[in-house]
Amino acid sequence: MGKPVTRSHSLLLHEPSSPPLSTTTSSKILFQSRKIRKLSTNKTTTTTTAITSTSTPSLRPLSHKGEIELALDHLSKSDSLLAPLLNSHEPPALNPCTSPFLSLTKSILFQQLATNAAKSIYTRFLTLCDGESQVNPDTVLSLSAPKLREIGVSGRKASYLHDLAEKYRNGSLSDTSILEMNDDMLLNRLTEVKGIGVWSVHMFMLFSLHRPDVLPVGDLGVRKGVQSLYGLKDLPQALEMEQICEKWKPYRSVGSWYMWRLMEAKALANKAAKKA
C-alpha cells in the first residue's frame, strides 16, 4: 500500500486499506464560503513521501486514558476553523492493537483490493494459519507462494509477506521494537519492507499503534479535507500540509481523522442535494 489513495477512516483497529465509512457523520457541519488563503510554497520541491511524524517518546498513544480529551482540547484552542468539527462528531473510538505483525500482514493482504474481496482472502488466509493467534513469522514463511496463490494472494504480495516475516525472523523487526521506535525511525524501518510504503506506515501508526502526531500528507482524503477547511484554491502538497497543520501538533493524527469526517459529511451533503 505504497501509493496515496482516498480512504475513509475511524480510529479503530481494522484493515487500513478499506475500512467502512464512519457512522458518526453529522449533518450539523456548515460549509460556508471562505476567502481563499494563499500560502507561499515551492511546489517543485514538495513530496508526498516526506517524513511528517515527529512525536517524542513523552507522547502517549491516543488509546491511553485521557489522551483523546487532551487532543480535542488542544485542537479546539489552536484552530478556530477545526473547532466546529470537534463538536459535530463523536470522539474517535480506539481498539487495542493485538499484534503489530498481524496488523502489517493484514495491511499487505488488503492492498489495492475492494473491501469484500480483501476480507474474503483474509478469511482464507486465517484458515491457512489456524486463526489470528497463529499469524506469526514462522507460520507465514511456511506458506509457499503457490499455496498463497490458491487463496487469491498474488505472487507479488506473497513475496511481501515473506519479506516481512523474514525481517522478523532475523531480528530486523519485532513487535517489541516496533512499539519502542519513535515515528521517524519506524517509518524508515518499515518502508524497508517490500510492498510497504509511506502511506501504509502512516495508516499503521494511526490505526494500529494510535500514535498521536501523524500527518499522512500522501492521503488524498486528508489533503482534500485541508483544502476544504481552509478554502484553498489548489490541493495542498506535502510541504504546504506541513505548514498548515503545524498548529495541530502534537495531535495531528486526530486533526487528520477529522479531515476524513469532513469529507464524508460533504459527500453525504452532495448526495442529499442531488436527490432534492
XYZ file of N, CA and C in Angstrom:
828
model
N 0.846 -1.189 0.000
C 0.000 0.000 0.000
C 0.871 1.225 0.000
N 1.654 1.372 -1.007
C 2.622 2.435 -1.015
C 2.123 3.740 -1.577
N 1.105 3.710 -2.448
C 0.745 4.963 -3.098
C -0.436 5.613 -2.413
N -0.505 6.946 -2.417
C -1.591 7.653 -1.778
C -2.906 7.375 -2.462
N -3.948 7.127 -1.675
C -5.286 6.930 -2.205
C -6.265 7.563 -1.251
N -7.508 7.744 -1.708
C -8.532 8.307 -0.859
C -9.136 7.207 -0.023
N -9.211 7.393 1.258
C -9.797 6.420 2.145
C -10.589 7.139 3.223
N -11.589 6.468 3.796
C -12.315 6.989 4.930
C -11.964 6.134 6.121
N -11.644 6.778 7.247
C -11.171 6.042 8.404
C -11.853 6.503 9.670
N -11.967 5.590 10.609
C -12.186 5.927 12.002
C -11.040 5.295 12.749
N -10.718 5.814 13.933
C -9.557 5.300 14.648
C -9.913 4.002 15.355
N -10.121 2.976 14.563
C -10.428 1.648 15.057
C -9.392 0.683 14.530
N -9.279 -0.482 15.198
C -8.351 -1.490 14.705
C -9.049 -2.287 13.617
N -8.756 -1.957 12.365
C -9.287 -2.697 11.232
C -8.305 -2.546 10.093
N -8.575 -3.209 9.001
C -7.646 -3.102 7.885
C -7.635 -1.674 7.381
N -6.473 -1.019 7.355
C -6.421 0.383 6.983
C -6.639 0.628 5.511
N -6.664 -0.409 4.684
C -6.788 -0.178 3.248
C -8.219 0.039 2.822
N -9.192 -0.565 3.499
C -10.569 -0.472 3.048
C -11.552 -0.468 4.206
N -11.426 0.447 5.175
C -12.336 0.458 6.303
C -13.702 0.973 5.910
N -14.746 0.643 6.673
C -16.079 1.140 6.357
C -16.195 2.618 6.639
N -17.182 3.256 6.030
C -17.425 4.659 6.294
C -17.905 4.827 7.713
N -17.541 5.944 8.320
C -17.952 6.212 9.692
C -19.454 6.393 9.756
N -20.038 5.947 10.848
C -21.472 6.116 11.049
C -21.762 7.304 11.952
N -20.727 8.074 12.271
C -20.916 9.187 13.189
C -20.970 10.533 12.495
N -20.976 10.532 11.166
C -21.003 11.795 10.437
C -22.278 12.558 10.753
N -22.134 13.821 11.062
C -23.277 14.635 11.453
C -23.629 15.615 10.354
N -24.891 15.977 10.298
C -25.336 16.969 9.320
C -25.224 18.380 9.880
N -24.631 18.519 11.081
C -24.521 19.834 11.703
C -23.468 20.705 11.047
N -22.563 20.121 10.304
C -21.463 20.895 9.743
C -21.977 21.851 8.681
N -21.601 23.094 8.807
C -21.997 24.095 7.828
C -20.808 24.389 6.935
N -21.034 24.348 5.642
C -19.961 24.593 4.684
C -20.134 25.996 4.115
N -19.525 26.945 4.784
C -19.629 28.328 4.354
C -18.503 28.662 3.403
N -18.799 29.578 2.508
C -17.749 30.006 1.589
C -16.736 30.836 2.359
N -15.483 30.645 2.056
C -14.420 31.375 2.737
C -13.493 32.011 1.714
N -12.830 33.044 2.168
C -11.826 33.681 1.328
C -10.673 32.714 1.127
N -10.227 32.592 -0.089
C -9.127 31.689 -0.392
C -7.838 32.210 0.215
N -7.157 31.309 0.923
C -5.901 31.698 1.548
C -4.740 31.152 0.747
N -3.782 31.987 0.468
C -2.630 31.552 -0.305
C -1.430 31.406 0.625
N -0.791 30.258 0.518
C 0.422 30.030 1.291
C 1.594 29.949 0.341
N 2.689 30.523 0.733
C 3.872 30.512 -0.113
C 4.584 29.185 0.021
N 4.581 28.403 -1.071
C 5.277 27.116 -1.085
C 5.965 26.929 -2.414
N 7.006 26.165 -2.396
C 7.696 25.804 -3.626
C 7.258 24.403 -4.012
N 6.260 24.299 -4.866
C 5.676 23.010 -5.184
C 6.625 22.092 -5.920
N 7.648 22.649 -6.506
C 8.584 21.791 -7.231
C 9.444 20.982 -6.290
N 9.484 21.377 -5.024
C 10.333 20.662 -4.076
C 9.546 19.871 -3.062
N 8.208 19.892 -3.150
C 7.412 19.120 -2.214
C 7.366 17.679 -2.635
N 7.062 16.827 -1.688
C 6.986 15.398 -1.970
C 5.985 14.737 -1.062
N 5.273 13.741 -1.580
C 4.287 13.033 -0.779
C 4.917 11.929 0.031
N 6.220 11.827 -0.005
C 6.879 10.814 0.808
C 7.683 11.442 1.933
N 7.350 12.675 2.258
C 8.067 13.342 3.342
C 7.771 12.660 4.659
N 8.757 12.614 5.537
C 8.543 12.086 6.871
C 7.897 13.187 7.689
N 6.665 12.954 8.154
C 5.894 14.013 8.783
C 5.582 13.714 10.228
N 6.113 12.637 10.788
C 5.783 12.269 12.144
C 6.949 12.600 13.050
N 6.710 13.458 14.009
C 7.801 13.894 14.856
C 7.457 13.790 16.329
N 6.583 12.841 16.687
C 6.211 12.713 18.085
C 7.408 12.271 18.908
N 7.450 12.724 20.138
C 8.551 12.405 21.029
C 8.154 11.261 21.941
N 9.141 10.594 22.573
C 8.827 9.480 23.444
C 7.880 9.834 24.579
N 7.792 11.121 24.970
C 6.933 11.517 26.074
C 5.464 11.491 25.698
N 5.153 11.492 24.412
C 3.769 11.452 23.980
C 3.218 10.042 24.126
N 2.037 9.937 24.698
C 1.424 8.630 24.912
C 0.481 8.299 23.773
N 0.213 7.022 23.512
C -0.745 6.644 22.474
C -2.112 7.248 22.756
N -2.859 7.494 21.703
C -4.188 8.080 21.863
C -5.133 7.160 22.621
N -4.818 5.872 22.674
C -5.647 4.926 23.411
C -5.422 5.020 24.916
N -4.383 5.753 25.342
C -4.128 5.958 26.770
C -5.242 6.823 27.356
N -5.663 6.495 28.569
C -6.772 7.203 29.197
C -6.524 8.704 29.236
N -7.484 9.454 28.724
C -7.440 10.904 28.773
C -6.761 11.582 27.601
N -6.073 10.817 26.738
C -5.324 11.441 25.639
C -6.241 12.050 24.588
N -7.343 11.382 24.263
C -8.272 11.939 23.281
C -8.818 13.270 23.775
N -9.157 13.352 25.057
C -9.677 14.595 25.620
C -8.635 15.702 25.533
N -7.378 15.373 25.815
C -6.308 16.367 25.701
C -6.151 16.835 24.257
N -6.250 15.888 23.322
C -6.109 16.226 21.904
C -7.222 17.168 21.455
N -8.463 16.847 21.827
C -9.591 17.679 21.413
C -9.502 19.076 22.023
N -9.068 19.157 23.252
C -8.924 20.461 23.903
C -7.863 21.294 23.189
N -6.739 20.664 22.863
C -5.661 21.383 22.170
C -6.111 21.864 20.791
N -6.762 20.977 20.031
C -7.173 21.334 18.677
C -8.232 22.426 18.674
N -9.154 22.376 19.614
C -10.207 23.394 19.658
C -9.645 24.772 19.987
N -8.569 24.812 20.771
C -7.962 26.085 21.149
C -6.985 26.601 20.094
N -6.386 25.687 19.343
C -5.332 26.100 18.412
C -5.834 26.367 17.004
N -7.039 25.910 16.674
C -7.527 26.056 15.302
C -9.018 26.367 15.318
N -9.353 27.623 15.099
C -10.750 28.056 15.159
C -11.594 27.473 14.031
N -10.963 27.141 12.901
C -11.718 26.545 11.799
C -12.004 25.069 12.052
N -11.118 24.410 12.752
C -11.310 22.994 13.054
C -12.276 22.786 14.213
N -12.346 23.737 15.121
C -13.138 23.588 16.338
C -14.588 23.150 16.095
N -15.310 23.728 15.104
C -16.700 23.285 14.898
C -16.829 21.801 14.556
N -15.839 21.242 13.867
C -15.888 19.822 13.531
C -15.827 18.954 14.780
N -15.112 19.408 15.785
C -14.956 18.626 17.004
C -16.290 18.445 17.716
N -17.188 19.406 17.541
C -18.497 19.330 18.177
C -19.532 18.632 17.313
N -19.152 18.277 16.088
C -20.103 17.682 15.143
C -19.995 16.162 15.065
N -19.035 15.583 15.776
C -18.806 14.142 15.722
C -18.484 13.609 17.104
N -18.783 12.344 17.294
C -18.323 11.670 18.494
C -16.803 11.558 18.431
N -16.137 11.541 19.585
C -14.674 11.389 19.576
C -14.267 10.074 18.928
N -13.071 9.993 18.381
C -12.594 8.736 17.798
C -12.634 7.600 18.817
N -13.076 6.427 18.356
C -13.098 5.237 19.209
C -11.849 4.420 18.924
N -11.251 3.882 19.957
C -9.971 3.191 19.821
C -10.065 1.756 20.324
N -9.542 0.841 19.526
C -9.419 -0.552 19.937
C -7.948 -0.897 20.039
N -7.580 -1.775 20.939
C -6.154 -2.104 21.108
C -5.586 -2.856 19.919
N -4.292 -2.690 19.723
C -3.577 -3.437 18.685
C -3.070 -4.734 19.318
N -3.580 -5.870 18.876
C -3.190 -7.144 19.469
C -1.798 -7.573 19.056
N -1.410 -7.255 17.808
C -0.106 -7.668 17.306
C 0.295 -6.808 16.124
N 1.392 -6.056 16.219
C 1.860 -5.290 15.064
C 2.106 -6.170 13.845
N 2.659 -7.367 14.036
C 2.911 -8.253 12.898
C 1.608 -8.620 12.199
N 0.590 -8.941 12.969
C -0.706 -9.267 12.387
C -1.273 -8.078 11.623
N -1.166 -6.886 12.198
C -1.687 -5.691 11.541
C -0.971 -5.411 10.227
N 0.341 -5.565 10.207
C 1.109 -5.330 8.989
C 0.800 -6.382 7.928
N 0.631 -7.612 8.363
C 0.258 -8.685 7.431
C -1.090 -8.398 6.797
N -2.015 -7.988 7.633
C -3.357 -7.667 7.141
C -3.315 -6.495 6.175
N -2.478 -5.499 6.485
C -2.335 -4.343 5.612
C -1.863 -4.755 4.223
N -0.891 -5.647 4.172
C -0.377 -6.121 2.881
C -1.466 -6.857 2.113
N -2.197 -7.721 2.790
C -3.227 -8.505 2.118
C -4.360 -7.636 1.571
N -4.630 -6.511 2.233
C -5.741 -5.658 1.815
C -5.339 -4.634 0.754
N -4.077 -4.575 0.396
C -3.615 -3.566 -0.543
C -4.372 -3.611 -1.864
N -4.872 -2.428 -2.266
C -5.434 -2.211 -3.602
C -6.504 -3.226 -3.975
N -7.293 -3.653 -2.993
C -8.396 -4.570 -3.245
C -9.698 -3.964 -2.742
N -10.801 -4.327 -3.381
C -12.108 -3.945 -2.876
C -12.309 -4.616 -1.517
N -13.084 -3.975 -0.665
C -13.231 -4.456 0.708
C -13.685 -5.900 0.782
N -14.731 -6.260 0.052
C -15.266 -7.616 0.138
C -14.256 -8.654 -0.347
N -13.568 -8.347 -1.424
C -12.570 -9.280 -1.943
C -11.430 -9.454 -0.949
N -10.991 -8.341 -0.354
C -9.899 -8.409 0.621
C -10.306 -9.214 1.851
N -11.525 -8.999 2.331
C -11.995 -9.737 3.510
C -12.059 -11.232 3.219
N -12.488 -11.590 2.019
C -12.577 -12.996 1.645
C -11.201 -13.652 1.643
N -10.227 -12.967 1.052
C -8.857 -13.507 1.021
C -8.282 -13.580 2.422
N -8.538 -12.562 3.224
C -8.004 -12.551 4.588
C -8.597 -13.700 5.407
N -9.878 -13.968 5.234
C -10.519 -15.087 5.940
C -9.872 -16.405 5.559
N -9.606 -16.586 4.273
C -8.957 -17.828 3.827
C -7.516 -17.901 4.343
N -6.862 -16.758 4.405
C -5.505 -16.715 4.942
C -5.500 -17.148 6.406
N -6.447 -16.665 7.188
C -6.525 -17.048 8.595
C -6.792 -18.538 8.753
N -7.572 -19.092 7.849
C -7.826 -20.534 7.884
C -6.534 -21.314 7.668
N -5.719 -20.844 6.718
C -4.423 -21.488 6.478
C -3.531 -21.431 7.720
N -3.646 -20.327 8.450
C -2.784 -20.127 9.619
C -3.374 -20.704 10.911
N -4.598 -21.248 10.812
C -5.300 -21.750 12.009
C -5.653 -20.630 12.978
N -6.061 -19.476 12.424
C -6.555 -18.383 13.251
C -5.565 -17.257 13.431
N -6.076 -16.093 13.862
C -5.238 -14.911 14.024
C -4.113 -15.125 15.027
N -4.374 -15.911 16.056
C -3.350 -16.129 17.083
C -2.131 -16.862 16.542
N -2.287 -17.517 15.393
C -1.188 -18.273 14.793
C -0.530 -17.543 13.633
N -0.932 -16.293 13.401
C -0.285 -15.499 12.354
C 1.015 -14.952 12.922
N 2.093 -15.634 12.643
C 3.409 -15.247 13.135
C 4.427 -15.472 12.017
N 5.643 -14.988 12.163
C 6.632 -15.100 11.084
C 6.871 -16.532 10.622
N 6.987 -17.484 11.531
C 7.245 -18.863 11.135
C 6.100 -19.438 10.323
N 4.871 -19.147 10.735
C 3.705 -19.648 10.002
C 3.657 -19.065 8.603
N 3.889 -17.753 8.493
C 3.830 -17.105 7.180
C 4.920 -17.649 6.261
N 6.109 -17.847 6.791
C 7.203 -18.371 5.970
C 6.963 -19.816 5.558
N 6.125 -20.521 6.297
C 5.823 -21.911 5.938
C 4.819 -22.016 4.791
N 4.185 -20.902 4.461
C 3.194 -20.889 3.383
C 3.889 -20.496 2.084
N 3.984 -21.406 1.160
C 4.664 -21.151 -0.111
C 3.851 -20.198 -0.972
N 4.512 -19.575 -1.929
C 3.819 -18.672 -2.857
C 2.701 -19.393 -3.603
N 2.920 -20.627 -4.105
C 1.818 -21.342 -4.763
C 0.638 -21.583 -3.827
N 0.939 -21.902 -2.552
C -0.139 -22.122 -1.592
C -0.928 -20.848 -1.353
N -0.250 -19.741 -1.266
C -0.921 -18.465 -1.072
C -1.719 -18.061 -2.304
N -1.200 -18.399 -3.481
C -1.940 -18.075 -4.702
C -3.253 -18.844 -4.767
N -3.308 -20.008 -4.157
C -4.539 -20.809 -4.154
C -5.684 -20.096 -3.435
N -5.350 -19.212 -2.498
C -6.403 -18.489 -1.775
C -6.574 -17.066 -2.292
N -5.914 -16.752 -3.401
C -6.111 -15.452 -4.038
C -5.038 -14.426 -3.776
N -3.968 -14.785 -3.073
C -2.873 -13.857 -2.816
C -1.931 -13.869 -4.017
N -1.658 -12.721 -4.585
C -0.788 -12.645 -5.758
C 0.634 -13.042 -5.398
N 1.403 -13.412 -6.410
C 2.797 -13.759 -6.189
C 3.581 -12.608 -5.600
N 3.255 -11.393 -6.034
C 3.955 -10.219 -5.512
C 3.648 -10.021 -4.034
N 2.376 -10.134 -3.660
C 2.020 -9.972 -2.252
C 2.604 -11.094 -1.402
N 2.694 -12.282 -1.965
C 3.322 -13.390 -1.235
C 4.769 -13.039 -0.910
N 5.463 -12.410 -1.857
C 6.851 -12.014 -1.609
C 6.924 -10.923 -0.551
N 5.916 -10.037 -0.513
C 5.872 -9.002 0.521
C 5.699 -9.628 1.901
N 4.769 -10.578 2.000
C 4.523 -11.258 3.278
C 5.776 -11.982 3.753
N 6.442 -12.668 2.832
C 7.649 -13.412 3.191
C 8.778 -12.474 3.604
N 8.873 -11.318 2.954
C 9.920 -10.366 3.313
C 9.682 -9.807 4.718
N 8.431 -9.481 5.028
C 8.098 -9.011 6.367
C 8.430 -10.074 7.406
N 8.000 -11.315 7.140
C 8.243 -12.401 8.089
C 9.730 -12.670 8.262
N 10.494 -12.587 7.187
C 11.932 -12.830 7.263
C 12.619 -11.755 8.090
N 12.180 -10.511 7.967
C 12.771 -9.435 8.757
C 12.453 -9.617 10.240
N 11.317 -10.204 10.534
C 11.006 -10.543 11.927
C 11.896 -11.685 12.402
N 12.057 -12.701 11.564
C 12.813 -13.876 11.986
C 14.291 -13.564 12.180
N 14.851 -12.658 11.341
C 16.277 -12.350 11.503
C 16.545 -11.233 12.512
N 15.475 -10.728 13.124
C 15.636 -9.748 14.184
C 15.646 -8.308 13.742
N 15.518 -8.056 12.446
C 15.488 -6.669 11.973
C 14.276 -5.924 12.523
N 13.180 -6.657 12.686
C 11.952 -6.103 13.247
C 11.404 -7.065 14.293
N 10.629 -6.527 15.200
C 9.893 -7.338 16.164
C 8.735 -6.505 16.674
N 7.726 -7.152 17.250
C 6.625 -6.385 17.817
C 7.125 -5.442 18.895
N 8.061 -5.903 19.704
C 8.596 -5.073 20.785
C 9.344 -3.856 20.254
N 10.208 -4.071 19.259
C 10.980 -2.950 18.721
C 10.080 -1.943 18.018
N 9.052 -2.422 17.343
C 8.116 -1.522 16.664
C 7.423 -0.615 17.671
N 7.024 -1.169 18.793
C 6.342 -0.376 19.814
C 7.274 0.626 20.472
N 8.582 0.341 20.465
C 9.543 1.212 21.127
C 10.117 2.292 20.213
N 10.048 2.098 18.887
C 10.618 3.076 17.956
C 9.821 4.372 17.948
N 10.523 5.500 17.764
C 9.794 6.740 17.532
C 9.269 6.738 16.099
N 8.457 7.714 15.773
C 7.752 7.701 14.491
C 8.697 7.744 13.296
N 9.707 8.593 13.354
C 10.625 8.722 12.228
C 11.394 7.424 11.984
N 11.881 6.829 13.049
C 12.612 5.577 12.917
C 11.708 4.464 12.394
N 10.489 4.437 12.904
C 9.545 3.405 12.473
C 9.224 3.535 10.994
N 9.044 4.766 10.535
C 8.766 4.972 9.118
C 9.936 4.482 8.260
N 11.138 4.820 8.675
C 12.320 4.401 7.919
C 12.473 2.885 7.892
N 12.240 2.243 9.025
C 12.453 0.799 9.106
C 11.367 0.017 8.376
N 10.129 0.442 8.504
C 9.048 -0.310 7.876
C 9.021 -0.131 6.361
N 9.448 1.014 5.864
C 9.480 1.187 4.409
C 10.624 0.396 3.768
N 11.457 -0.243 4.571
C 12.459 -1.164 4.039
C 11.845 -2.522 3.703
N 10.640 -2.762 4.207
C 9.930 -4.000 3.886
C 9.319 -3.867 2.499
N 9.481 -4.889 1.682
C 8.914 -4.864 0.334
C 7.398 -4.680 0.400
N 6.905 -3.756 -0.408
C 5.463 -3.559 -0.505
C 4.863 -2.633 0.529
N 5.671 -2.148 1.458
C 5.152 -1.224 2.469
C 5.725 0.162 2.199
N 4.840 1.089 1.873
C 5.254 2.449 1.571
C 4.894 3.408 2.683
N 5.154 4.687 2.454
C 4.947 5.709 3.466
C 3.485 5.783 3.894
N 2.569 5.758 2.918
C 1.138 5.836 3.256
C 0.741 4.678 4.162
N 1.213 3.475 3.841
C 0.889 2.300 4.644
C 1.394 2.459 6.077
N 2.600 2.989 6.222
C 3.160 3.163 7.559
C 2.369 4.200 8.340
N 1.998 5.281 7.684
C 1.178 6.284 8.354
C -0.136 5.692 8.843
N -0.797 4.883 8.007
C -2.054 4.263 8.423
C -1.831 3.292 9.582
N -0.730 2.556 9.539
C -0.397 1.628 10.615
C -0.166 2.385 11.920
N 0.558 3.488 11.859
C 0.817 4.269 13.067
C -0.471 4.881 13.617
N -1.354 5.283 12.716
C -2.611 5.878 13.138
C -3.568 4.855 13.730
N -3.841 3.801 12.967
C -4.961 2.924 13.296
C -4.593 1.691 14.096
N -3.330 1.331 14.114
C -2.909 0.184 14.911
C -2.159 0.605 16.168
N -1.218 1.547 16.020
C -0.412 1.962 17.154
C -0.979 3.184 17.884
N -1.926 3.870 17.240
C -2.564 5.054 17.832
C -1.557 6.139 18.179
N -0.565 6.314 17.310
C 0.401 7.392 17.515
C -0.326 8.739 17.385
N -0.030 9.704 18.252
C -0.828 10.932 18.299
C -0.497 12.000 17.259
N 0.725 11.974 16.707
C 1.146 13.119 15.898
C 1.581 12.709 14.493
N 0.716 12.003 13.800
C 0.997 11.543 12.438
C 0.162 12.361 11.454
N 0.821 12.955 10.479
C 0.137 13.696 9.423
C 0.366 12.964 8.107
N -0.635 12.242 7.600
C -0.455 11.489 6.356
C -0.573 12.393 5.131
N 0.518 13.053 4.786
C 0.497 14.044 3.717
C 0.197 13.431 2.352
N 0.323 12.109 2.219
C 0.042 11.468 0.951
C -1.373 10.945 0.811
N -2.202 11.123 1.843
C -3.581 10.631 1.771
C -4.477 11.680 1.120
N -5.128 11.289 0.044
C -5.930 12.237 -0.722
C -7.099 12.770 0.084
N -7.711 11.920 0.920
C -8.832 12.372 1.735
C -8.433 13.458 2.717
N -7.289 13.296 3.367
C -6.811 14.298 4.316
C -6.448 15.582 3.577
N -5.814 15.454 2.430
C -5.449 16.635 1.651
C -6.689 17.402 1.194
N -7.717 16.677 0.749
C -8.955 17.337 0.331
C -9.646 18.001 1.513
N -9.567 17.357 2.680
C -10.156 17.948 3.868
C -9.489 19.268 4.223
N -8.172 19.299 4.172
C -7.435 20.529 4.455
C -7.766 21.601 3.415
N -7.845 21.204 2.170
C -8.197 22.152 1.110
C -9.566 22.771 1.375
N -10.536 21.925 1.755
C -11.886 22.407 2.003
C -11.970 23.271 3.251
N -11.350 22.820 4.326
C -11.443 23.531 5.597
C -10.855 24.932 5.517
N -9.739 25.068 4.793
C -9.046 26.345 4.742
C -9.335 27.138 3.471
N -10.232 26.637 2.626
C -10.611 27.377 1.433
C -9.481 27.572 0.455
N -8.662 26.545 0.280
C -7.520 26.646 -0.625
C -7.957 26.434 -2.076
N -7.340 27.145 -2.968
C -7.668 27.010 -4.388
C -7.199 25.681 -4.939
N -6.004 25.270 -4.548
C -5.416 24.040 -5.059
C -5.265 23.005 -3.949
N -5.201 21.752 -4.354
C -4.977 20.673 -3.416
C -3.587 20.841 -2.806
N -3.460 20.897 -1.487
C -2.143 21.143 -0.869
C -1.183 19.978 -1.062
N 0.074 20.310 -1.300
C 1.129 19.319 -1.398
C 1.754 19.118 -0.011
N 2.751 18.238 0.060
C 3.296 17.816 1.350
C 3.790 18.985 2.207
N 4.618 19.860 1.628
C 5.176 20.955 2.402
C 4.091 21.904 2.881
N 3.123 22.165 2.022
C 2.022 23.046 2.397
C 1.185 22.419 3.504
N 0.974 21.109 3.439
C 0.258 20.403 4.501
C 0.996 20.579 5.829
N 2.317 20.426 5.791
C 3.121 20.595 6.996
C 2.920 21.987 7.599
N 2.949 22.999 6.741
C 2.828 24.374 7.210
C 1.444 24.651 7.796
N 0.423 24.217 7.095
C -0.944 24.492 7.538
C -1.257 23.786 8.849
N -0.831 22.545 8.959
C -1.215 21.705 10.105
C -0.231 21.789 11.263
N 0.727 22.697 11.173
C 1.695 22.881 12.254
C 0.992 23.159 13.576
N -0.108 23.915 13.518
C -0.820 24.288 14.730
C -1.474 23.094 15.416
N -1.660 21.992 14.705
C -2.285 20.816 15.308
C -1.335 20.033 16.212
N -0.021 20.210 16.026
C 0.939 19.460 16.823
C 0.669 19.657 18.316
N 0.805 18.619 19.124
C 1.290 17.262 18.801
C 0.176 16.246 18.586
N -0.965 16.716 18.033
C -2.096 15.812 17.836
C -2.587 15.848 16.392
N -1.660 15.774 15.455
C -2.049 15.832 14.050
C -2.809 14.581 13.613
N -2.658 13.480 14.302
C -3.433 12.274 13.987
C -4.926 12.542 14.129
N -5.295 13.199 15.221
C -6.709 13.487 15.467
C -7.216 14.531 14.477
N -6.402 15.536 14.183
C -6.797 16.507 13.168
C -7.025 15.841 11.829
N -6.178 14.884 11.484
C -6.338 14.151 10.221
C -7.622 13.353 10.222
N -7.929 12.737 11.342
C -9.171 11.966 11.452
C -10.385 12.833 11.136
N -10.355 14.077 11.597
C -11.479 14.973 11.326
C -11.524 15.436 9.877
N -10.414 15.381 9.180
C -10.446 15.691 7.753
C -11.226 14.609 6.995
N -11.066 13.356 7.390
C -11.867 12.286 6.771
C -13.346 12.478 7.084
N -13.647 12.863 8.320
C -15.043 13.078 8.691
C -15.631 14.255 7.909
N -14.835 15.297 7.717
C -15.286 16.456 6.960
C -15.653 16.063 5.536
N -14.814 15.268 4.905
C -15.082 14.878 3.525
C -16.260 13.919 3.427
N -16.449 13.068 4.421
C -17.630 12.202 4.443
C -18.900 13.039 4.529
N -18.876 14.059 5.405
C -20.034 14.911 5.566
C -20.354 15.663 4.278
N -19.326 16.123 3.584
C -19.542 16.824 2.316
C -20.126 15.883 1.274
N -19.632 14.654 1.245
C -20.143 13.677 0.280
C -21.616 13.389 0.538
N -21.979 13.244 1.815
C -23.371 12.996 2.154
C -24.250 14.201 1.805
N -23.724 15.419 2.041
C -24.486 16.615 1.712
C -24.691 16.742 0.210
N -23.670 16.413 -0.566
C -23.798 16.480 -2.024
C -24.780 15.434 -2.529
N -24.765 14.271 -1.914
C -25.694 13.212 -2.308
C -27.133 13.605 -2.016
N -27.340 14.213 -0.859
C -28.683 14.658 -0.486
C -29.169 15.763 -1.409
N -28.256 16.650 -1.803
C -28.624 17.764 -2.680
C -29.053 17.268 -4.055
N -28.413 16.198 -4.530
C -28.765 15.640 -5.837
C -30.139 14.989 -5.815
N -30.499 14.435 -4.653
C -31.816 13.784 -4.539
C -32.937 14.801 -4.383
N -32.589 15.986 -3.863
C -33.613 17.005 -3.605
C -34.194 17.571 -4.895
